XYZ file of C-alpha atoms in Angstrom:
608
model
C 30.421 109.768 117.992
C 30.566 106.379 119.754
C 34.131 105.427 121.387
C 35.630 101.852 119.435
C 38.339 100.758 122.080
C 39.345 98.191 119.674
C 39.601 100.525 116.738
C 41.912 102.808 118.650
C 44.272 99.700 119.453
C 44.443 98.296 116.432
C 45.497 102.046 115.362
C 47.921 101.951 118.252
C 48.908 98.306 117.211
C 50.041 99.119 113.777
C 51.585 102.394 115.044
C 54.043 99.380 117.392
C 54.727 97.466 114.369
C 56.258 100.400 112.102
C 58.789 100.502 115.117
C 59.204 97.311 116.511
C 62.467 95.605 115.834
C 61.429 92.267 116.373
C 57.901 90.468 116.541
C 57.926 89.399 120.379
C 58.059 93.318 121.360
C 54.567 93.208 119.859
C 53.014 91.161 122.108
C 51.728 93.697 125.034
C 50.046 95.642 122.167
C 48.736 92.180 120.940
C 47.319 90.502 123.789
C 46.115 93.233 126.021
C 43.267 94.481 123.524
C 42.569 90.564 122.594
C 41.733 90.283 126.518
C 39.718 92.829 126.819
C 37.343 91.881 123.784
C 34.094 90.534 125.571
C 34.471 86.611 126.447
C 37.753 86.267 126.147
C 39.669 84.541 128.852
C 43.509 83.813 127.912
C 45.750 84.041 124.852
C 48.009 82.521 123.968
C 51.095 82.635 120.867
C 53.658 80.241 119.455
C 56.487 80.458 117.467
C 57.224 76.932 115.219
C 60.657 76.990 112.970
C 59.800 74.421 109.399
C 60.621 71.309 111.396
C 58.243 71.408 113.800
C 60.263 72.797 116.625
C 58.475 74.671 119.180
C 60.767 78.154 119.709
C 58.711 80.155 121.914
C 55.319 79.973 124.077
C 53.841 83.044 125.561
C 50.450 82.672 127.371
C 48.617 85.951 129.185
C 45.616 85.754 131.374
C 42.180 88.149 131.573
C 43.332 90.685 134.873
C 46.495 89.902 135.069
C 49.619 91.995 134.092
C 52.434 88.916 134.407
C 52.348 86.754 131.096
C 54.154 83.209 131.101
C 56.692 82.979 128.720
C 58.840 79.788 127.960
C 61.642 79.633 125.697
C 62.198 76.344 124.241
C 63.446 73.648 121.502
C 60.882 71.091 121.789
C 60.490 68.984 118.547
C 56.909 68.307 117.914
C 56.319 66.425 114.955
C 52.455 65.639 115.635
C 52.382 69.751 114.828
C 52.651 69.415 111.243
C 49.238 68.896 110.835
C 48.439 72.886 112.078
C 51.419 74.381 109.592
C 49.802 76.779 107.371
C 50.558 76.781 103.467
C 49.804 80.249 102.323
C 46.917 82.105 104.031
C 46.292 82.054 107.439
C 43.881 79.581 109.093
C 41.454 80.212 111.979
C 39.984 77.073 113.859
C 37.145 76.553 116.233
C 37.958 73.740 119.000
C 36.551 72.453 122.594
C 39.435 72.381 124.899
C 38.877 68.575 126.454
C 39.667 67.629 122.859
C 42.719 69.155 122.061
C 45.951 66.660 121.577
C 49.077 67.718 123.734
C 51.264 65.995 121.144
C 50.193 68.838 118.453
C 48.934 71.774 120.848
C 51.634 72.861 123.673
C 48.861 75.665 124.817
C 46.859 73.009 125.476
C 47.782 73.450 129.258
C 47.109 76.787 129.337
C 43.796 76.670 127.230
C 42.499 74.109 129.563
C 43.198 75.916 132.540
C 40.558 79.027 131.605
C 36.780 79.254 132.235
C 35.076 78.903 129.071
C 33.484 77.298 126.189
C 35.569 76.815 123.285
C 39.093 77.647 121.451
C 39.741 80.238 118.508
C 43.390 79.525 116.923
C 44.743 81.309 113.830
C 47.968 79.597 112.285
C 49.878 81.631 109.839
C 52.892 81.875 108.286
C 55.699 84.003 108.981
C 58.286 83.342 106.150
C 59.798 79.897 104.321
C 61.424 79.041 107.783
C 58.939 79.227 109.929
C 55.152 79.880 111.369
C 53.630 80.568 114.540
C 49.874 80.831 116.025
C 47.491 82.849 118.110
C 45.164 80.889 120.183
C 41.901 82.822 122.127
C 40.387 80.885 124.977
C 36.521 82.452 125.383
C 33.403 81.677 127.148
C 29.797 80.808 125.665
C 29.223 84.482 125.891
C 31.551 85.816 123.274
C 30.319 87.011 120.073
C 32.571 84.293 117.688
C 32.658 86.419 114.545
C 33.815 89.649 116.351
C 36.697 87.303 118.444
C 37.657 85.776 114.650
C 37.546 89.161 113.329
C 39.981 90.808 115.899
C 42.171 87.966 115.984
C 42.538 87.917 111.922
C 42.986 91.891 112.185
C 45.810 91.079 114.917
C 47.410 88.318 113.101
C 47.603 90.919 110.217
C 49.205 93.730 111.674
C 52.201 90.918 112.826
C 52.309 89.088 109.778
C 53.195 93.126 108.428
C 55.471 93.323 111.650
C 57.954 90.571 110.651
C 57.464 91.621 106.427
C 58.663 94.889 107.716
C 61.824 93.881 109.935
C 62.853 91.232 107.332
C 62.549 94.158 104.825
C 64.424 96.278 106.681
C 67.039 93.775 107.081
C 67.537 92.692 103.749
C 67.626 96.611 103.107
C 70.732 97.081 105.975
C 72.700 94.100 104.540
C 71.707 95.692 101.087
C 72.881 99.041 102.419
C 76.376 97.789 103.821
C 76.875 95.780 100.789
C 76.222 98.862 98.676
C 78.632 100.577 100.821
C 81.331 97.895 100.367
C 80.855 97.650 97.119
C 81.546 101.963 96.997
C 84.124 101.607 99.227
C 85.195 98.639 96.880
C 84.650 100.886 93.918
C 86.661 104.372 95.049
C 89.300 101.998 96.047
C 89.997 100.560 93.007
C 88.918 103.492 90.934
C 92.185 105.728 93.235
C 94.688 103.771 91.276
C 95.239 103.412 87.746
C 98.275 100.535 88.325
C 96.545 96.959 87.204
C 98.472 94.845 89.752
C 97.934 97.811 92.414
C 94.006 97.909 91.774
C 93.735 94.004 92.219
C 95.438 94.246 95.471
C 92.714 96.481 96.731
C 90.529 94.190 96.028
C 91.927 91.082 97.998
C 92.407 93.878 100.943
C 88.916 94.714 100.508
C 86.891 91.628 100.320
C 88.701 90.465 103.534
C 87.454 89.965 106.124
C 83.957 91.714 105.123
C 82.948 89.175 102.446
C 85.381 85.910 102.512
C 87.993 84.660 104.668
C 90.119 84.671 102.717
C 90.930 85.841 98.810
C 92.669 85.083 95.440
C 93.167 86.999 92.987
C 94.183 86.313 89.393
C 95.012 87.483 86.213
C 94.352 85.929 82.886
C 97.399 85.667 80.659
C 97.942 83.379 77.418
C 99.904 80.724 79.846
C 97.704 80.895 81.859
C 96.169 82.765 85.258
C 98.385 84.474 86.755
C 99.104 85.005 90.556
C 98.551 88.504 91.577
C 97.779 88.443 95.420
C 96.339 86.913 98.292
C 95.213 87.580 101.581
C 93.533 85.881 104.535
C 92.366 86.995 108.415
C 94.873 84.515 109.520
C 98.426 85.432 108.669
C 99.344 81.849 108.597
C 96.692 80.283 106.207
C 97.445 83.775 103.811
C 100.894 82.310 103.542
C 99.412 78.433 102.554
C 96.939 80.998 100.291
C 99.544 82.624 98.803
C 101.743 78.840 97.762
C 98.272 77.962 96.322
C 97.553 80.221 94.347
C 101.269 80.532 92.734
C 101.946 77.355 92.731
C 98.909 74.538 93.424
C 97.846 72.544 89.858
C 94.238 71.687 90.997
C 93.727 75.902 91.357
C 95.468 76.444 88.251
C 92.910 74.011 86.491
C 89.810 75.063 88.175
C 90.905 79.017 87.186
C 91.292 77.673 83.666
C 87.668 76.426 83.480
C 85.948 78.627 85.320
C 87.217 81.822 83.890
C 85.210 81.840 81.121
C 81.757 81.141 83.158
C 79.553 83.589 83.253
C 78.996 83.510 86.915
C 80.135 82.720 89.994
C 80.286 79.504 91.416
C 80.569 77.803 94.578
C 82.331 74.798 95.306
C 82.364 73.160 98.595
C 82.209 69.066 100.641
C 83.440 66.737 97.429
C 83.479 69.196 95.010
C 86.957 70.360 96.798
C 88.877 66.871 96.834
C 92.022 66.883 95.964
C 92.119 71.090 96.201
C 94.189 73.234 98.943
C 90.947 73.826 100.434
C 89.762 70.473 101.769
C 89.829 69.942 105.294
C 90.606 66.004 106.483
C 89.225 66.053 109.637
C 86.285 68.265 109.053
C 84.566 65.180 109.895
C 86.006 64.853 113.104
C 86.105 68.532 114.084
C 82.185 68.333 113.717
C 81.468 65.840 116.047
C 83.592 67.357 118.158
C 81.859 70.725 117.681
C 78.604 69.027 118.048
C 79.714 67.673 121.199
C 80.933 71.063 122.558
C 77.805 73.047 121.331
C 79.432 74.827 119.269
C 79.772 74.999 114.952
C 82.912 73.966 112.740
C 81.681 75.431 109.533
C 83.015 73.955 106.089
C 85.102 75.543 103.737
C 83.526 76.686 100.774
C 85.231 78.504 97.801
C 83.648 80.764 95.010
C 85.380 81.748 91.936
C 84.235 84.776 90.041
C 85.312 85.739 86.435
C 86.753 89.260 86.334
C 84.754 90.140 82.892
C 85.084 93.548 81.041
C 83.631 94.361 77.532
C 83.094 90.702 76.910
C 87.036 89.485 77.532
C 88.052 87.919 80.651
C 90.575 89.791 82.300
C 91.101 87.206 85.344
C 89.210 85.786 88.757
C 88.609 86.678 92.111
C 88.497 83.362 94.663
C 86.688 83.978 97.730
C 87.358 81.501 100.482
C 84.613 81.128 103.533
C 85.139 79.430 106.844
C 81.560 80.841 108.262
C 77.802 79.895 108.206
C 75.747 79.902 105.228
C 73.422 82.356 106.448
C 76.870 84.852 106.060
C 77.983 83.781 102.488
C 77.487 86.248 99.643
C 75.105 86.062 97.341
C 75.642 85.540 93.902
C 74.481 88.886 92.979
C 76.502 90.799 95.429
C 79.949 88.655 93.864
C 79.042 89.199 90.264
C 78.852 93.353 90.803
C 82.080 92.897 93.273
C 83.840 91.321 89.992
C 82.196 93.690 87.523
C 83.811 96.278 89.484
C 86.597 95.214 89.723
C 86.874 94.117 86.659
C 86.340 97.889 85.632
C 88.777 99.141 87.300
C 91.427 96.725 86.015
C 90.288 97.329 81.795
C 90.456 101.404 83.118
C 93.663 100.814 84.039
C 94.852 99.093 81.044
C 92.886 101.324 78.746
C 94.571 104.532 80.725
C 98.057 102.800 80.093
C 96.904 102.471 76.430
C 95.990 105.891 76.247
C 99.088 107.323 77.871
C 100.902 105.799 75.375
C 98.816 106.953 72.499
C 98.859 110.540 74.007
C 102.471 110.862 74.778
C 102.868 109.673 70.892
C 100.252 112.024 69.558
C 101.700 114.818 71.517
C 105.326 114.171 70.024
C 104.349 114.706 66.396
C 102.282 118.065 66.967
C 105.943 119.308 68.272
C 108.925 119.770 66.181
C 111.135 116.521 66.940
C 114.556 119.186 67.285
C 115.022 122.872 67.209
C 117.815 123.600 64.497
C 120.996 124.179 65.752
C 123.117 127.316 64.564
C 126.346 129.302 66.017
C 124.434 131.841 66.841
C 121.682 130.991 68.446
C 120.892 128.948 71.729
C 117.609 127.386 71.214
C 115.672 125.395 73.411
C 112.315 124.364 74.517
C 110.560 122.523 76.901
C 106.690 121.408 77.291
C 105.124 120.105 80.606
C 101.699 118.065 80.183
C 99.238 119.526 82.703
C 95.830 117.274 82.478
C 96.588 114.496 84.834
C 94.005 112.314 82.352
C 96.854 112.973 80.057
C 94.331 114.386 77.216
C 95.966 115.749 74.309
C 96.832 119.544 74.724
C 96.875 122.213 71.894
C 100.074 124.308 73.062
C 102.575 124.037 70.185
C 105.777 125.962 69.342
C 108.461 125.529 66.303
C 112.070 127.370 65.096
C 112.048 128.022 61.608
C 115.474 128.769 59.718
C 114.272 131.768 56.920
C 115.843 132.038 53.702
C 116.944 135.653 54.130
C 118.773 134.488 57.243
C 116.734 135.320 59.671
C 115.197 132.738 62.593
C 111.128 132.696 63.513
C 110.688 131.975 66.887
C 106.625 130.242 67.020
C 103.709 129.764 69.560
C 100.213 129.337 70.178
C 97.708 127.846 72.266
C 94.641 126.524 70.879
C 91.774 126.779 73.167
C 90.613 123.173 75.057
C 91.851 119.835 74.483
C 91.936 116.632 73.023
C 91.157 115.207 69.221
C 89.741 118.459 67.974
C 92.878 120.711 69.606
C 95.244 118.327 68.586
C 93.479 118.318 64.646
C 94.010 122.722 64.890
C 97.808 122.290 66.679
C 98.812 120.558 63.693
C 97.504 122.615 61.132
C 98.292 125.667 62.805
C 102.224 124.856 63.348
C 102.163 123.768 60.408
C 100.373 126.347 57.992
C 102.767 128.629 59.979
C 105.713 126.905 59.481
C 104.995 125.844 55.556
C 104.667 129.866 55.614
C 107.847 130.872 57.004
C 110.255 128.390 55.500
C 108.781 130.470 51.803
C 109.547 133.729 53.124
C 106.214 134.637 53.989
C 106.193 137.733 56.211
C 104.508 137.134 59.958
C 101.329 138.958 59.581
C 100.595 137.712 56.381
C 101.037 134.094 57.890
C 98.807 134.373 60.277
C 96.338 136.327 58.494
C 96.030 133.348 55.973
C 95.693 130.916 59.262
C 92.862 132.926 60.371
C 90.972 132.573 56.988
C 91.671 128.754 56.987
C 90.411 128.470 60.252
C 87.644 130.142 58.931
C 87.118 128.087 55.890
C 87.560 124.816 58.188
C 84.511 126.293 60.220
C 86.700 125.820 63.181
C 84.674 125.980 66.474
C 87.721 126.674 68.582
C 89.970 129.626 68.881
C 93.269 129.859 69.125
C 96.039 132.356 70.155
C 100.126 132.799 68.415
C 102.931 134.692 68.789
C 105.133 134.761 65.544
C 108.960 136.487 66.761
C 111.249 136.990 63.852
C 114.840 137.394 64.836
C 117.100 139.197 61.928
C 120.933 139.498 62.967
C 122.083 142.814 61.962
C 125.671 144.107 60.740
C 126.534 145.760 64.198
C 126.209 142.667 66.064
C 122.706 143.326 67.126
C 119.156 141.525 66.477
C 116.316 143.159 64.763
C 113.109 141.973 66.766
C 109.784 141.756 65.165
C 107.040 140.754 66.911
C 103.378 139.585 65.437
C 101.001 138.493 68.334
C 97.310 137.114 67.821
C 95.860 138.003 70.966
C 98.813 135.574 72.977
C 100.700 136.488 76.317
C 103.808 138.629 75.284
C 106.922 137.290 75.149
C 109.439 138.682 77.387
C 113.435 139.345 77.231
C 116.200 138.837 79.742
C 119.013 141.760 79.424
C 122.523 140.735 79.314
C 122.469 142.874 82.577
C 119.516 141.178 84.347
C 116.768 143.064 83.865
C 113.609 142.181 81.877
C 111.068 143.676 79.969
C 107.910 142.914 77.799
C 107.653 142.460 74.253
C 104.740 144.717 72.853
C 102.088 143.049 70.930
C 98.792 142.924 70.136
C 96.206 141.462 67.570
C 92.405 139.271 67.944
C 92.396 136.030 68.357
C 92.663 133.464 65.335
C 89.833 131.866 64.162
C 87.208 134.792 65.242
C 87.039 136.714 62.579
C 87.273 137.244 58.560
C 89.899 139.443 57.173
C 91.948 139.945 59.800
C 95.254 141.836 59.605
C 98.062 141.459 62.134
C 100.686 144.395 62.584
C 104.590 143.690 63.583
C 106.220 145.912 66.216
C 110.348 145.947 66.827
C 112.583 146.537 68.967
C 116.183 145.238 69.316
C 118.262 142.466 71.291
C 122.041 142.888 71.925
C 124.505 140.141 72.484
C 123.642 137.775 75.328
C 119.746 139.049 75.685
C 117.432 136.029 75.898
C 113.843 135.953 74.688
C 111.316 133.903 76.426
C 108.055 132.964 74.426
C 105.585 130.773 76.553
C 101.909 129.300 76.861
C 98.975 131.026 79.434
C 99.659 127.560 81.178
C 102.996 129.455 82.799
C 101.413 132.758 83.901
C 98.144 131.435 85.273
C 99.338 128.408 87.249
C 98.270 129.965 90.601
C 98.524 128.951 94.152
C 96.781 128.445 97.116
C 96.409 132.291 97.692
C 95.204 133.196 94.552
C 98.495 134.414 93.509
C 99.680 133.999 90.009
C 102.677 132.921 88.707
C 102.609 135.840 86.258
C 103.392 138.016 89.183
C 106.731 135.926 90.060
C 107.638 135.664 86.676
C 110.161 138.842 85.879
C 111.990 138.006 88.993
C 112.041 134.373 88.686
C 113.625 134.984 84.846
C 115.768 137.562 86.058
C 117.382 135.311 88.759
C 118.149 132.984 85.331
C 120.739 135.153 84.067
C 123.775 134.097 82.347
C 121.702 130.462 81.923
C 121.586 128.722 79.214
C 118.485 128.425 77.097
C 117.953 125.060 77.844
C 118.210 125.687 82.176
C 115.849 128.446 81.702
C 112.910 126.790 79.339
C 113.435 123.726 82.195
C 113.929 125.766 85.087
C 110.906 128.343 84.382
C 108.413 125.186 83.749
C 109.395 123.350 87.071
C 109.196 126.189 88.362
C 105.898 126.753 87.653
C 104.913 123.155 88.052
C 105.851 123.536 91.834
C 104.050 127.400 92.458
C 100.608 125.977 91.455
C 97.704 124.845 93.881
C 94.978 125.080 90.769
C 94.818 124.962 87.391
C 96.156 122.535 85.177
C 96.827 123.659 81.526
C 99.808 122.450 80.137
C 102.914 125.090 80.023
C 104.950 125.169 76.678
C 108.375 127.701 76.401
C 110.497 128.404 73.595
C 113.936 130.170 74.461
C 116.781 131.746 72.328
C 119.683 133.452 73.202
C 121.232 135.792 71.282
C 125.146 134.383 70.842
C 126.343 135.915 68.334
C 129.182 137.682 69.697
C 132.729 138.447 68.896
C 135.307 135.608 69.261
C 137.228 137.430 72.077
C 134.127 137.967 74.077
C 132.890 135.839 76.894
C 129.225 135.236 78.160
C 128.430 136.143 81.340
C 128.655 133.135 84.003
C 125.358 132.226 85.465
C 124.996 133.138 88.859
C 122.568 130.442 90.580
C 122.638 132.500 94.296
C 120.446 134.796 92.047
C 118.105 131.775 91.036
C 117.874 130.150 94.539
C 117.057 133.743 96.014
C 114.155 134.459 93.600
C 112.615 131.064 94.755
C 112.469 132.214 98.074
């Protein structure tokens, strides 16, 4: 197999460019192969910006290990005649003839043995070009040297593709990160005002120099905040944009644009932005070496399903080659814009919610001298989703009270469309009369005729006063946690139940048990979203329960439905179900008897 030096550095040449951070670092694995290709003498490269500005020269010898390198900013025009348009272009030249107005290697090239020139010009993006120029003697083989040197000029045109790839990829990268940082920012708070704060915090100082935002209100737009890198041009920002008529106008027609525009030189006369002696401050920047950038503003429309919601203004006191795109604005104020209609749509919902979730519960318990009702209901979705806990007090003809609760399994529209006909098919039921199993017995088969794809769970507690003072208890569960009841003398104990689930299965019958409740017993019916709230150690608030309503006694219905849910509210780590409790105390008691006085040592001890 026959050894091809030059195939192995061209291998090892394109293996350098997949690396190479910039172009110039190129240039050992370049010009050291070139050199050692038969008949050539010296190379030589230069690097050209569009205006014919010489940038770089770097010129290597045959045998010798030292190149010459000079760094320059020599404006040649005479070497617009070599710019390449799209491919690159080899030449053939004599030395003695080339022009030192148009070729700066000219020196070099002169300077080596030889017969004749090979140059290839080519293109390295829309700003600029460069070359790479063989000197060879009559002994080199022409179409081997034009064939390496096209091959080279290849593998660097690829080089400097590749880095300005991978650069438009990094800024693409840390504007993609922005724009998530951006994003979870905004998305953490679900206050309008609050959200377009973030964004002015945001944007500054990694995008603009300063920021503005707006809100779009029939009057008008509408300050919101303002920031800026320099606390005392954030205060001039902040007067502007509360106060300035120019900004007022421009927010006016520009919020219904579809993009964002830039404004900047004359197009800011007359605005908070214009700088009077930018003029001067240029020449004297000129003078100094240094830059005195412009002030150019953008204004973006906050846009969210097709309404304006208000504008972002970015203000920029840098060079062009650091102003955002277009692109990069428009998904800043889609974002944004998000955020801010999520926000408004959440309050919208809250509302709606908190409504919806008011007329699936009975608007007042009844009141009667002989009974202490009371019931309290804690929302546990932070999305604020409608629940399907639900709970009622029904006064029976024969006298009697029915105590009611379920749980219907899941939330939102299709829980909320069961809670109501379940409290109310209940309720309908009890106000005639209707015994509790048969009530929920003909639940189940409506659920069951309504093809209901959810299950649900009830309690039905039916409280009869009795001539010796006491209460007849009757209890009719569907398959939900049993209630308890608090003795006059502290302790507690567990209503038996039983029965399947609602909405399982046809024909179902549901069986009553009894027991009996004495003057100044309390019975506490309550959701799964009490028992399973559960903290950090696993520990349910089931277990806690007996004690925690034991410490209660001598309360009040209404301290212990309130207590028992805070309660519960402050135990959990997990879960999130929402906790509904119905409480009634048994009052009927003689007129010269007293109740018991609560005794809150017992209730701060159980919390302990």
């Amino acid at each position: 197999m026959v050894d091809d030096p030059w195939s192995s550095a061209l291998h090892r040449l394109w293996q350098a460019a997949s690396r190479a951070e910039e172009v110039a670092a190129l240039a050992d694995d370049v010009y050291a192969p070139l050199l050692a290709t038969p008949g050539v003498h010296r190379v030589v490269g230069t690097r050209w910006d569009g205006r014919q500005v010489l940038r770089y020269m770097r010129a290597l010898s045959a045998g010798s290990d030292t190149p010459v390198i000079v760094a320059t900013t020599r404006s040649m025009p005479g070497a617009a005649v070599r710019e390449p348009g799209g491919e690159p272009v080899v030449d053939r030249l004599e030395p003695a003839g080339l022009d030192d107005a148009v070729w700066p290697e000219a020196e070099f090239l002169r300077e080596a043995p030889g017969g004749s020139v090979v140059s290839c010009t080519f293109r390295l993006d829309q700003r600029g070009w460069a070359a790479l120029t063989l000197a060879v003697d009559a002994s080199a083989d022409l179409a081997a040297v034009e064939s390496r040197l096209t091959q080279a000029v290849d593998v660097i045109v690829a080089c400097h593709t590749g880095i300005l790839q991978r650069g438009r990829e990094a800024r693409r990268g840390a504007d993609d990160a922005l724009l998530a940082e951006a994003s979870l920012q905004m998305d953490s708070s679900l206050d309008v005002e609050d959200t377009l704060r973030r964004v002015a915090r945001i944007a500054v100082p990694a995008v603009a120099d300063g920021a503005l935002v707006h809100l779009a209100r029939g009057e008008g737009p509408e300050f919101v905040a303002a920031t800026h890198v320099a606390v005392q041009q954030q205060r001039a920002l902040e007067a502007a944009g509360r106060d300035d008529p120019w900004l007022a106008a421009l927010l006016a027609r520009r919020g219904e644009d579809e993009d964002t525009v830039f404004l900047s030189g004359a197009a800011l006369d007359g605005s908070p932005f214009a700088d009077p002696t930018a003029a001067t401050a240029d020449a004297d920047a000129a003078d100094a070496g240094e830059g005195h950038h412009p002030t150019v503003v953008s204004v973006s429309p906050l846009r969210a399903r097709g309404r304006v919601l208000g504008t972002i203004t970015f203000v920029y006191q840098r060079p062009e080659a650091r102003l955002p795109d277009s692109a990069f604005l428009r998904s800043l104020a889609t974002r944004a814009a998000l955020a801010i209609d999520n926000a408004l749509l959440y309050e919208l919902r809250r509302t709606a919610v908190l409504s919806l979730q008011e007329h699936l519960l009975p608007s007042q318990l009844p009141v009667t001298d002989r009974w202490d009702l009371s019931a309290s209901y804690a929302v546990g979705d932070p999305m604020l989703d409608v629940g399907g806990d639900f709970y009622d007090a029904v006064l029976r003809p024969d006298g009697s009270i029915a105590l009611l609760i379920g749980d219907v399994c899941g939330r939102g529209a299709e829980a909320a469309a069961l809670t109501g006909l379940a409290r109310h098919t209940l309720r309908t039921l009890l106000e005639e009369g209707t015994d509790a199993g048969t009530a929920l017995s003909r639940l189940n088969r409506a659920l069951r005729q309504e093809r209901a794809s959810r299950f649900l769970t009830a309690v039905v507690a039916t409280l009869a006063p009795q001539a010796d003072g006491t209460v007849l208890l009757s209890t009719c569960s569907a398959g939900h946690p049993p209630p308890l009841v608090l003795r006059g003398d502290g302790t507690v104990s567990e209503v038996l139940s039983g029965g399947l689930l609602l909405g399982v299965l046809d024909d179902v019958s549901y069986e009553s048990h009894q027991e009996r409740l004495t003057p100044n017993d309390t019975l506490v019916l309550f959701t799964d979203g009490l028992t399973e709230s559960r903290e950090a150690g696993g520990t349910f608030f089931e277990s806690v329960l007996p004690a925690r309503l034991a410490a209660l006694r001598g309360s009040d219905a209404a301290h212990i439905a309130e207590s028992l849910a805070r309660q519960a509210r402050a135990f959990r780590d997990s879960g999130q179900d929402d906790i509904a409790l119905l409480v009634a105390r048994w009052t009927g008691l003689p007129p010269d008897s007293g109740l018991l006085p609560p005794d809150h040592r017992l209730e701060q001890a159980a919390l302990r």
